[in-house]
XYZ file of C-alpha atoms in Angstrom:
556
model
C -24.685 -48.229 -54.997
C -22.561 -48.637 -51.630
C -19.398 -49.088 -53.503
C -19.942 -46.928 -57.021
C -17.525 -43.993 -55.316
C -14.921 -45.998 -54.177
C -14.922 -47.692 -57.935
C -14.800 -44.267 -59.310
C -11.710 -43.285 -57.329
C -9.981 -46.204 -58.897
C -10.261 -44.739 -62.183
C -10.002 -41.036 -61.472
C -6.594 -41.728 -59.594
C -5.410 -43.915 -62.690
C -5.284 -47.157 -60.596
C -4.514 -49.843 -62.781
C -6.967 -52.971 -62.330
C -4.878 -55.546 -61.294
C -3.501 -55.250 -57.083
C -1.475 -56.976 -55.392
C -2.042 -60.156 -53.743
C -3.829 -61.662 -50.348
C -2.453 -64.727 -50.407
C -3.324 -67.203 -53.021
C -5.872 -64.359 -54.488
C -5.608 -61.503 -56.784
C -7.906 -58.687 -56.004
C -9.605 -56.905 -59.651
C -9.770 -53.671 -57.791
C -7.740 -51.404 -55.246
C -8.512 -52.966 -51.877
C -4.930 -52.060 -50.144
C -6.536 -49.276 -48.372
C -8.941 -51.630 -46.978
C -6.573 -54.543 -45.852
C -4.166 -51.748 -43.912
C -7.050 -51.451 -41.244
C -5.230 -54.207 -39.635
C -2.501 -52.103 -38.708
C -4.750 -50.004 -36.451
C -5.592 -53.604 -34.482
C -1.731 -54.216 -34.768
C -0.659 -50.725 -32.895
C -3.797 -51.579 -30.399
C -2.997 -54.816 -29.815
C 0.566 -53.445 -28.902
C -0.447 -50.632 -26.857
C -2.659 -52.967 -24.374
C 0.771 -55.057 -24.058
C 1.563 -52.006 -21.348
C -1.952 -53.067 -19.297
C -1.889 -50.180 -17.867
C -5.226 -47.006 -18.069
C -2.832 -44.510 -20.001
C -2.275 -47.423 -22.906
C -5.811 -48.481 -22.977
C -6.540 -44.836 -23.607
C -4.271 -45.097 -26.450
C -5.676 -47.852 -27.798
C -9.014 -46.736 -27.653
C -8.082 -43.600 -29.515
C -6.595 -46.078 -32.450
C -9.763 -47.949 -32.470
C -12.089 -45.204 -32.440
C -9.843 -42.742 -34.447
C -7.850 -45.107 -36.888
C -4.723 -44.060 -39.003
C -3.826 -46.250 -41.083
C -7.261 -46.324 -43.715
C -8.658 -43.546 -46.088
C -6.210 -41.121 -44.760
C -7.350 -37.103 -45.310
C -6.638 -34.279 -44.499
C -9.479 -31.468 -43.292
C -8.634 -28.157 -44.561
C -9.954 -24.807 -43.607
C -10.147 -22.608 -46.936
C -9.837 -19.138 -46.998
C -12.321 -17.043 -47.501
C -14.386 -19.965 -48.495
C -14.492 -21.811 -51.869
C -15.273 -20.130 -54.975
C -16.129 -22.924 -57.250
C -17.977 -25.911 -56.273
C -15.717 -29.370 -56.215
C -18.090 -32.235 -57.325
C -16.903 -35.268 -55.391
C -13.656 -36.835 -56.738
C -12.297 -34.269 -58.057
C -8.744 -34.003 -58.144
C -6.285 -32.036 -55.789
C -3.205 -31.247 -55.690
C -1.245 -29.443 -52.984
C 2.704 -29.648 -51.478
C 3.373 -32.455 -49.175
C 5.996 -32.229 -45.987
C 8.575 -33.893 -47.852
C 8.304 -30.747 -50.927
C 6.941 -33.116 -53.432
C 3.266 -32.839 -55.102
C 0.482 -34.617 -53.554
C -2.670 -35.405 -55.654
C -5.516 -36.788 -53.963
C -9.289 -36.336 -54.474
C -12.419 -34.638 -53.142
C -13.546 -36.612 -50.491
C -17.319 -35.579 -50.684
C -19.098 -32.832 -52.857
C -18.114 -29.078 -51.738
C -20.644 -25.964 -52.589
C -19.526 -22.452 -53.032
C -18.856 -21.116 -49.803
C -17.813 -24.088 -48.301
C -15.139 -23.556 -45.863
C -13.453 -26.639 -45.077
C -12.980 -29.805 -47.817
C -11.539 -32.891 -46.789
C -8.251 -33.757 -49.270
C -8.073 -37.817 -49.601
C -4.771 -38.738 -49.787
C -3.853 -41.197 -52.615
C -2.932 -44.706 -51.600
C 0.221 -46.169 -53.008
C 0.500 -49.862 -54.034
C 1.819 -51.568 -51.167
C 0.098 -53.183 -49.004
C 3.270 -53.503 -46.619
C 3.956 -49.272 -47.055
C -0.164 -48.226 -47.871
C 0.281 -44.006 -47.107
C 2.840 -41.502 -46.787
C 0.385 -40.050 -44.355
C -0.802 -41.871 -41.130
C -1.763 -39.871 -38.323
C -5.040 -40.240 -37.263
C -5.375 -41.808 -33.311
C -2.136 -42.679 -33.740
C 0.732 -42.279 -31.322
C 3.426 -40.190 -32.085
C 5.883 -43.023 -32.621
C 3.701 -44.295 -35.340
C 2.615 -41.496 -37.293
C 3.745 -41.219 -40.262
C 3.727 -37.497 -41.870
C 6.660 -37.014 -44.645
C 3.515 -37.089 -47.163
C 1.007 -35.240 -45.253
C 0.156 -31.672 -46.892
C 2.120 -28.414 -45.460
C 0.000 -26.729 -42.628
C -0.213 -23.627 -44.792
C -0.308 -23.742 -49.228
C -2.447 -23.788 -51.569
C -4.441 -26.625 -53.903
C -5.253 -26.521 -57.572
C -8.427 -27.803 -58.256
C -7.762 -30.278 -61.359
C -9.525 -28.224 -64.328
C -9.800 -24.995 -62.204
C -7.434 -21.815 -63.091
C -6.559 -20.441 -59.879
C -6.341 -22.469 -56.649
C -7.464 -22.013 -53.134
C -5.536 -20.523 -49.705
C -5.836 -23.184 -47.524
C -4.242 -23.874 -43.416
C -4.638 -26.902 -41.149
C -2.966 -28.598 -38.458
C -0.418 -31.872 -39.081
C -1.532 -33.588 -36.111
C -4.566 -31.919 -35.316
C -6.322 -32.348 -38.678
C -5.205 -35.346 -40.779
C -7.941 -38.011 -39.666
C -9.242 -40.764 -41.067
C -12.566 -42.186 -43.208
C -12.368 -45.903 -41.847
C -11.110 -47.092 -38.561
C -11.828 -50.484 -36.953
C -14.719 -49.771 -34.858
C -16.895 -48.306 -37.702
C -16.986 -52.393 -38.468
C -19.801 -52.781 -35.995
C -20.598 -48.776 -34.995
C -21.776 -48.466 -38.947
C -23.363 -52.014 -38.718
C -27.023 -50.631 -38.741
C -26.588 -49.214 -42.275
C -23.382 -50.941 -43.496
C -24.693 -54.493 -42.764
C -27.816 -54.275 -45.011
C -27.872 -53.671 -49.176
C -29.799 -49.916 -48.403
C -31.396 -48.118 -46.073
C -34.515 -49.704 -46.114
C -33.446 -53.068 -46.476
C -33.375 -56.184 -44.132
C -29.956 -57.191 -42.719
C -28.005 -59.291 -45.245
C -28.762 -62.907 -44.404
C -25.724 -63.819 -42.329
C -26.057 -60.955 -40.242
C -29.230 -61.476 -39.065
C -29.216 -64.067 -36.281
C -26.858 -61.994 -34.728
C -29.189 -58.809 -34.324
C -32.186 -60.850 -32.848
C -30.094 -62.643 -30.985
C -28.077 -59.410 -29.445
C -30.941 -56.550 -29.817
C -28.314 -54.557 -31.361
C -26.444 -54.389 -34.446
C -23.353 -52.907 -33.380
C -22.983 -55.864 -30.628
C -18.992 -56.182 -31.471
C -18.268 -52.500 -30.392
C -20.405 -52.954 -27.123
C -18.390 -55.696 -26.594
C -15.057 -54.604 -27.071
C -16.450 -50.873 -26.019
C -17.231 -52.458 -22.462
C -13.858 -54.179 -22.500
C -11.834 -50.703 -22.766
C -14.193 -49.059 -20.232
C -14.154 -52.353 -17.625
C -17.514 -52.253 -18.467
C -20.811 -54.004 -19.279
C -23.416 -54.858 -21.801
C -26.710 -54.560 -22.256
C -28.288 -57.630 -24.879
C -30.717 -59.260 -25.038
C -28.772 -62.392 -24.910
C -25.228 -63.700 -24.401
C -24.708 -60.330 -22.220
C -21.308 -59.610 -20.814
C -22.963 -58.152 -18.629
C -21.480 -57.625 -15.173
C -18.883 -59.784 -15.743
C -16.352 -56.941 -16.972
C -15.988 -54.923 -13.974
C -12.698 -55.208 -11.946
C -11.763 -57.313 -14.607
C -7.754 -57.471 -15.111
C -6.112 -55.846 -17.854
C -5.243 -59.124 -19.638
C -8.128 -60.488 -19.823
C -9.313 -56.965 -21.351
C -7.116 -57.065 -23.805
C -8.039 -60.882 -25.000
C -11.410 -59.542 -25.533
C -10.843 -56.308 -27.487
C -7.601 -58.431 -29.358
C -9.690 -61.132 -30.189
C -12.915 -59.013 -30.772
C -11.653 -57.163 -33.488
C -10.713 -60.463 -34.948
C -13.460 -62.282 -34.853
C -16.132 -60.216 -33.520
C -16.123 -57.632 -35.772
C -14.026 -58.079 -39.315
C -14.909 -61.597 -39.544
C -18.828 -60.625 -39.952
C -17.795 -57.033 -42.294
C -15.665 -59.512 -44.723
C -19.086 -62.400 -44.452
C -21.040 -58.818 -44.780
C -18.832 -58.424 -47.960
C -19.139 -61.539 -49.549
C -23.526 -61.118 -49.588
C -23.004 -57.152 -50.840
C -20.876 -58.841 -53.532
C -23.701 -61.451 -55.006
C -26.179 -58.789 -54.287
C -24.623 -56.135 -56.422
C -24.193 -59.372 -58.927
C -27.984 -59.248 -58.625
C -28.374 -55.733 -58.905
C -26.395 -55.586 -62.089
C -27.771 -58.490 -63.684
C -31.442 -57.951 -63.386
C -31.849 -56.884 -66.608
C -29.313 -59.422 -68.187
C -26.397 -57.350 -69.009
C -23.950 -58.513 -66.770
C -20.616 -57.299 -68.737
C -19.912 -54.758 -66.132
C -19.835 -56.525 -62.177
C -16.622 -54.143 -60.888
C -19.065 -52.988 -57.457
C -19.563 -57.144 -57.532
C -15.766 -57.657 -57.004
C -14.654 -54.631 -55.322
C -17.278 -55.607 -52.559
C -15.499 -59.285 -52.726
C -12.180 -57.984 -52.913
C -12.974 -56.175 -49.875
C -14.034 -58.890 -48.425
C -10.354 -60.943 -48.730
C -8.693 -57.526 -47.630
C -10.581 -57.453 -44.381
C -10.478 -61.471 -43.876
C -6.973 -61.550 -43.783
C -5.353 -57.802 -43.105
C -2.223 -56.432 -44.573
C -0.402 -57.438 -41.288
C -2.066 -60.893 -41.577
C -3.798 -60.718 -38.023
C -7.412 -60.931 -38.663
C -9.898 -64.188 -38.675
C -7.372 -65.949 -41.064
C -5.130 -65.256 -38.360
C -7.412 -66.164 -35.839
C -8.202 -69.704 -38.003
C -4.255 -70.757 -37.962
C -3.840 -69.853 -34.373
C -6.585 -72.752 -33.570
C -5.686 -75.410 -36.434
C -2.500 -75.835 -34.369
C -4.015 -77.579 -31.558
C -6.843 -79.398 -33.573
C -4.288 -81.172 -35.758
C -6.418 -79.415 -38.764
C -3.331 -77.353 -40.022
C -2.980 -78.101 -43.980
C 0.080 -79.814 -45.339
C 2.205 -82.704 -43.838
C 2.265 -81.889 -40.400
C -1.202 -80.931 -39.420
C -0.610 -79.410 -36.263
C 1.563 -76.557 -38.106
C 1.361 -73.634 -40.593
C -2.140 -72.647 -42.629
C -5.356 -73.899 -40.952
C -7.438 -76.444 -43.732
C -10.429 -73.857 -43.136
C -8.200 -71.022 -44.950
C -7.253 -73.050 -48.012
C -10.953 -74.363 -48.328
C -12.112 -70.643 -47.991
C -9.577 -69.134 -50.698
C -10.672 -71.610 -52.829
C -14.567 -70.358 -52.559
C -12.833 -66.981 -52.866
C -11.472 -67.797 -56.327
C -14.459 -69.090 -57.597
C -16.458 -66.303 -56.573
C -14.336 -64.204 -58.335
C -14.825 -66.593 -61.015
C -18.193 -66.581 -61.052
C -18.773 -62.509 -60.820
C -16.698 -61.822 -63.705
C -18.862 -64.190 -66.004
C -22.155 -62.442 -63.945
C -23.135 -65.747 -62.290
C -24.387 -64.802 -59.831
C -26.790 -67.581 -58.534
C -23.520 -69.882 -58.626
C -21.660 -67.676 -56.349
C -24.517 -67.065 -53.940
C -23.993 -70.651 -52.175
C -20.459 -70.067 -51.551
C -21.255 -67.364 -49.274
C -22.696 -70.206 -47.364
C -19.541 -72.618 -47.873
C -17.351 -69.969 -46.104
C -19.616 -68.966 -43.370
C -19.219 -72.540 -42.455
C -15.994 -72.873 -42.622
C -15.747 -69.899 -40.453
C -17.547 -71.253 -37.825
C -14.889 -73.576 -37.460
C -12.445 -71.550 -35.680
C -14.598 -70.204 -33.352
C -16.026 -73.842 -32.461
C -12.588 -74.656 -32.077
C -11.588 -71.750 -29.629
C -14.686 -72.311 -27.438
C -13.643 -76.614 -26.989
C -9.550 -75.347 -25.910
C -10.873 -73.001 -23.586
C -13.594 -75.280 -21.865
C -10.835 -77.622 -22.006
C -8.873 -75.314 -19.912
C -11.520 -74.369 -17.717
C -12.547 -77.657 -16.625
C -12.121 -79.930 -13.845
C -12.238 -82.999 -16.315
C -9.124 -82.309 -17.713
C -6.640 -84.785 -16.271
C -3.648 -82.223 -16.573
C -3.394 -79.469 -13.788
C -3.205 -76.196 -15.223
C -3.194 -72.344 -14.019
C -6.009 -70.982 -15.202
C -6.725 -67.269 -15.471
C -9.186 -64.524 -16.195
C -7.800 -64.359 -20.009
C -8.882 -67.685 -20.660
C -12.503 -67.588 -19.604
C -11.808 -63.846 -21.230
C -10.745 -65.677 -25.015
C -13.527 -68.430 -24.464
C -16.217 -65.597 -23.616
C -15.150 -63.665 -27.040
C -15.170 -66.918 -29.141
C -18.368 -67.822 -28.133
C -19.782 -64.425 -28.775
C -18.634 -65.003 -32.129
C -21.332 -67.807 -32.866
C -23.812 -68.010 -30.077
C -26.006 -66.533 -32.625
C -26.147 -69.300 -34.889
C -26.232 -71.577 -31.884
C -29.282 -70.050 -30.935
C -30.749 -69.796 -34.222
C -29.989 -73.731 -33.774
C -31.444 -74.251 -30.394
C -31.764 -71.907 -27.897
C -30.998 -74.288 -25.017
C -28.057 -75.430 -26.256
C -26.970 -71.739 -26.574
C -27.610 -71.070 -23.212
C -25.703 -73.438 -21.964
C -22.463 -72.688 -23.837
C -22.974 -68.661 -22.631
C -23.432 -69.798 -19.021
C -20.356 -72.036 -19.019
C -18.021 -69.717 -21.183
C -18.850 -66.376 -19.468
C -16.662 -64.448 -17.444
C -17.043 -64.869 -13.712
C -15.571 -63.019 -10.563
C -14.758 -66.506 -8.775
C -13.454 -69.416 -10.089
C -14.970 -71.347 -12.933
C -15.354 -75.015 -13.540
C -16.458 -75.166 -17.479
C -18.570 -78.683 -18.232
C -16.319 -79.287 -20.701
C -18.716 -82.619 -21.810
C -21.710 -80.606 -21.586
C -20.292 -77.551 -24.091
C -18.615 -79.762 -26.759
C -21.901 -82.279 -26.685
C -24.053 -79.129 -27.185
C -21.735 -77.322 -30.176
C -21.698 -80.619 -31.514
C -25.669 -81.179 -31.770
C -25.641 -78.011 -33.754
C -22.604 -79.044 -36.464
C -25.468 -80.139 -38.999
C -27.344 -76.942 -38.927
C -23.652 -75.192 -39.225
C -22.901 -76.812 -41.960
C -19.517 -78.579 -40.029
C -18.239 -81.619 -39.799
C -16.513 -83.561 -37.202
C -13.089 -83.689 -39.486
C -13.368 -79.896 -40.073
C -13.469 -79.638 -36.183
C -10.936 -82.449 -35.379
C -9.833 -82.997 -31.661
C -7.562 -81.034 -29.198
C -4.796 -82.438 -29.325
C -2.822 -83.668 -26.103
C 0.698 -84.086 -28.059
C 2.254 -85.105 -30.669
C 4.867 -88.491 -30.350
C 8.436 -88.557 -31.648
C 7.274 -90.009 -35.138
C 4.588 -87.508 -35.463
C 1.434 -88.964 -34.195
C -1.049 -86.973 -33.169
C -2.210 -87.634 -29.781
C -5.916 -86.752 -27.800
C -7.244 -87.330 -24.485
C -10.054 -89.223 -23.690
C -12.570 -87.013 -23.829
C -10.955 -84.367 -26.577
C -10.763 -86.645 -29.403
C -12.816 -85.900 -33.209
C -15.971 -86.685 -32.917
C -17.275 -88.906 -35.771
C -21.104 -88.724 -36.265
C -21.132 -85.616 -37.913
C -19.787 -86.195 -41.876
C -19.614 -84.117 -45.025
C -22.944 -85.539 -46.594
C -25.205 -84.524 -43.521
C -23.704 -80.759 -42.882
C -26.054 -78.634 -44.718
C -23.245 -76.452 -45.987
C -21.636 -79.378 -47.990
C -22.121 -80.868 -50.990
C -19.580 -83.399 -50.313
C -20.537 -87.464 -50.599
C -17.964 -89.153 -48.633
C -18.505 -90.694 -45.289
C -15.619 -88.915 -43.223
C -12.276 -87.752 -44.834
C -9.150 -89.109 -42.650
C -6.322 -86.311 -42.035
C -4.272 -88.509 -44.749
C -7.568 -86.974 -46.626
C -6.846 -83.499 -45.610
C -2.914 -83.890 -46.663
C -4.448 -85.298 -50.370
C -7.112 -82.199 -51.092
C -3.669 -79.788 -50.111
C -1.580 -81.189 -53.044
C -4.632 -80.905 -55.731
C -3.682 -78.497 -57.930
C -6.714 -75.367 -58.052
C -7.822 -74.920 -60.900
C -10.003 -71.729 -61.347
C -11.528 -70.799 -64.374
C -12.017 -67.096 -64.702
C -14.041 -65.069 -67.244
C -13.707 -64.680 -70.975
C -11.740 -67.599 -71.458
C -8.431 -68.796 -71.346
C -7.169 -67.922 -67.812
C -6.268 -70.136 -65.290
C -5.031 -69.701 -61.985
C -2.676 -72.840 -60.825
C -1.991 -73.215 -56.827
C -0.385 -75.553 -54.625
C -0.834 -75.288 -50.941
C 2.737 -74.902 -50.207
C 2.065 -71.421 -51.866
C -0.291 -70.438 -49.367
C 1.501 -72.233 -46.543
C 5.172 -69.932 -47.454
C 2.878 -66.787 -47.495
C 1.641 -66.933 -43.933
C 3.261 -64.546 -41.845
C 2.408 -66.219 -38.967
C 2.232 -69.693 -38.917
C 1.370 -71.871 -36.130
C 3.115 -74.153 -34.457
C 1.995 -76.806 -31.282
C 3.089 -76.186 -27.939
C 0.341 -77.525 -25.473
C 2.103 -76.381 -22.346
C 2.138 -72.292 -24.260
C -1.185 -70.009 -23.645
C -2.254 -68.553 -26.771
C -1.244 -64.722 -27.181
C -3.334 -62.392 -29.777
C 0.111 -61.458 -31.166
C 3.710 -62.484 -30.881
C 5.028 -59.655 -28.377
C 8.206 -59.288 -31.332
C 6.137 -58.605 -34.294
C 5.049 -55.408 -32.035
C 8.207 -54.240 -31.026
């Protein structure tokens, strides 16, 4: 299966089973490797800062190239090797810094092979992941005290004699997983095997794009001040002469939303599927591929450097007033707690093999993930338009950030109705003159779709206008929550009550979680100030600010 190797690894590097956390959840298997992809968007994000063609080409070798993720090194061996090395298998050579590193066989290796690729091992941090990060990365950010000497030898665990080996530091020290193989591996990552259909959630999006790998087109064209080519929702056109900040917004934002948001929803169906796979036959005592593929999942939903779609989710809750806790126009956005509660009891339910109880929470989080991007698309209509009263500068990097939102869920708009689609694409495009965005027109036609989402008008709430000296949250006219939409009619909610108030919203965040995990007596207690102190980036209201994809200190 897709993730029996990486299981292995876990066990053949004498990983213990318990990793640190993401947030509120605890991962059952070694995922750290995973969640430092965000790095790579971190180092992009901060080369586009320069706008200029020499740091796009940097960035574009990060993307494409990586450095921070399965780390290895490619070794020529001398002479060829005289043993085969089943995959695996551990290595052991002398790192820059004189100490031992043991890593394992990336692949298998005949005799005669002449050049193995050494995995380096990944330590248990997910702040300080490798002592070897080199990659597409620039100089500055390399990291190389734990790479392997240029020149040495490795002993083949269980093998007498070792092997002459020679390589270049910064030539040959690349990496398995970078942040475009999200969508440039989507044809065969984003289905269960090779002859499979697309997992469920993934679908809409290829008939609605033509292409599986729409994300990198996207955010390909947006390096190269290019085009697309879809079937639908095209870009098309719209990129060239485009200026570098409004490049940047899309490949920031697509990386976000665009393209880990749908590998960790990707995850979450590999995880009940594997559940499936496992369970046919009614021994479900072992589901480890079930939660490594949902641990996963968490890793690439949030990101070591916390600037992924949970990112992406606070950044919005800030001017929807649907931040959790007292003030709701600050810190974790509701959508996050709600979604690492269905995280929990997945986890719950694949330890005890239940998997036909943890199949409909792939659904519950999908819809709470639409959220967000619903959310981006109103506050940049809403910036775009004519019909708002205040008189703002508008630039290419908003129509830019509304373009790459709705990109995110046209798709499931269309799957909706393919009129209302239409008209949110020809609205929120890009455009080489000025736009006027029917701000009524977009919001009336998300909102006709909230049902078949599975969203409701409170998860949504209104954009805010301001917020009064006693704290009351304040809308105009035409931005205020809708209220025909309510838990019982979303078809991703079980919920019975006619609309929940944000007084509501403040009561579900002090409910202690209870989770109850497999084989008995474990229990996971949680308040939301827990997840609210473990943001790294909370968000705060400021009406008058334009959003940026990262605070410009957290790069320096």
């Amino acid at each position: 299966m897709f993730f029996k190797s990486a299981v292995l690894y876990l066990s053949v590097a004498g990983v213990g089973a318990v990793e640190e956390k993401i947030k509120l959840f605890t991962p059952a298997t070694k995922v750290i490797d995973y969640a430092a992809l965000s790095y790579d968007k971190t180092i992009v994000t901060s080369l586009l800062y320069a706008e200029t063609d020499e740091s796009f080409d940097s960035a574009l070798s990060v993307y494409m190239s990586g450095g921070n993720s399965k780390s290895m090194a490619e070794l020529t061996v001398k002479g060829g090797l005289p043993v085969a090395i089943p995959k695996l298998t551990k290595l052991t050579a002398k790192g820059m810094d004189g100490r031992d590193v043991t890593g394992v066989a990336e692949t298998d290796y005949a005799v005669g092979d002449s050049v193995i690729h050494f995995l380096y091992p990944v330590k248990d941090s997910l702040e300080d992941p490798s002592d070897c990060r080199v990659g597409g990365l620039p100089k500055s950010r390399q990291v190389t005290n734990g790479c392997l000497v240029e020149s040495g030898k490795v002993f083949i665990h269980n093998v007498d004699d070792p092997i002459s080996y020679e390589y270049k530091v910064d030539e040959n020290n690349i990496n398995g997983r970078t942040v475009a193989d999200l969508s440039t591996l989507a044809h065969s990552r984003m289905r269960p095997s090779p002859d499979a259909d697309f997992f469920q959630v993934f679908q809409p999006f290829v008939d609605y794009y033509g292409t599986a790998d729409y994300a990198h087109e996207i955010i390909n064209a947006a390096f190269h001040d290019g085009s697309t080519h879809f079937l639908n929702g095209n870009f098309r056109d719209y990129l060239s002469d485009t200026a570098y900040e409004a490049r940047l917004e899309i490949i920031d934002k697509g990386i976000a939303i665009l393209s880990a948001g749908m590998y960790a929803l990707k995850q979450l169906e590999e995880a009940v599927y594997n559940c499936d796979q496992k369970c046919k036959d009614g021994d479900c005592s072992d589901t480890t591929t079930a939660l490594h593929a949902l641990d996963i999942g968490v890793a690439l939903y949030v990101g070591a450097s916390d600037n992924l779609f949970f990112d992406a989710a606070n950044r919005q809750c800030a001017h929807f007033a649907t931040c959790h806790g007292d003030n709701p126009s600050e810190g974790v956005a509701h959508v996050n707690s709600k979604i690492f509660i269905h995280f929990m009891q997945m986890q719950s339910f694949l330890q005890q093999g239940k998997c036909d109880d943890a199949r409909p929470l792939v659904n519950s989080i999908a819809s709470q993930m639409w959220v967000p991007l619903i959310q981006g698309i109103l506050r940049y209509s809403w910036i775009l338009t004519d019909q708002n009263p205040d008189s703002l500068i508008t630039s290419k990097a908003h129509q830019a950030s509304g373009a790459t939102y709705a990109a995110a869920i046209l798709p499931m708009i269309h799957q909706c109705n393919p009129e209302p689609a239409n008209l949110i694409h020809e609205n929120m495009k890009i455009r080489n003159t000025n736009v006027n965005v029917d701000f009524k027109a977009v919001r009336e036609a998300l909102e006709g779709c909230y049902e078949h989402l599975g969203v409701t008008c409170d998860d949504v709430g209104g954009l805010v206008s301001g917020i009064s000296d006693e704290g009351v949250v304040k809308y105009h006219e035409l931005t205020q929550p809708c209220d025909h939409i309510t838990p019982a009619e979303a078809s991703g909610s079980k919920s019975t009550p006619s609309k929940k108030s944000s007084s509501g919203r403040k009561t579900f965040g002090y409910i202690l979680l209870v989770i109850i995990l497999a084989g008995g007596c474990r229990y996971m207690f949680y308040r939301k100030k827990q997840l609210e102190k473990s943001s790294r980036n909370e968000a705060k209201f400021d009406p008058n600010t334009p959003e940026q994809p990262l605070d410009k200190a957290e790069l320096a």
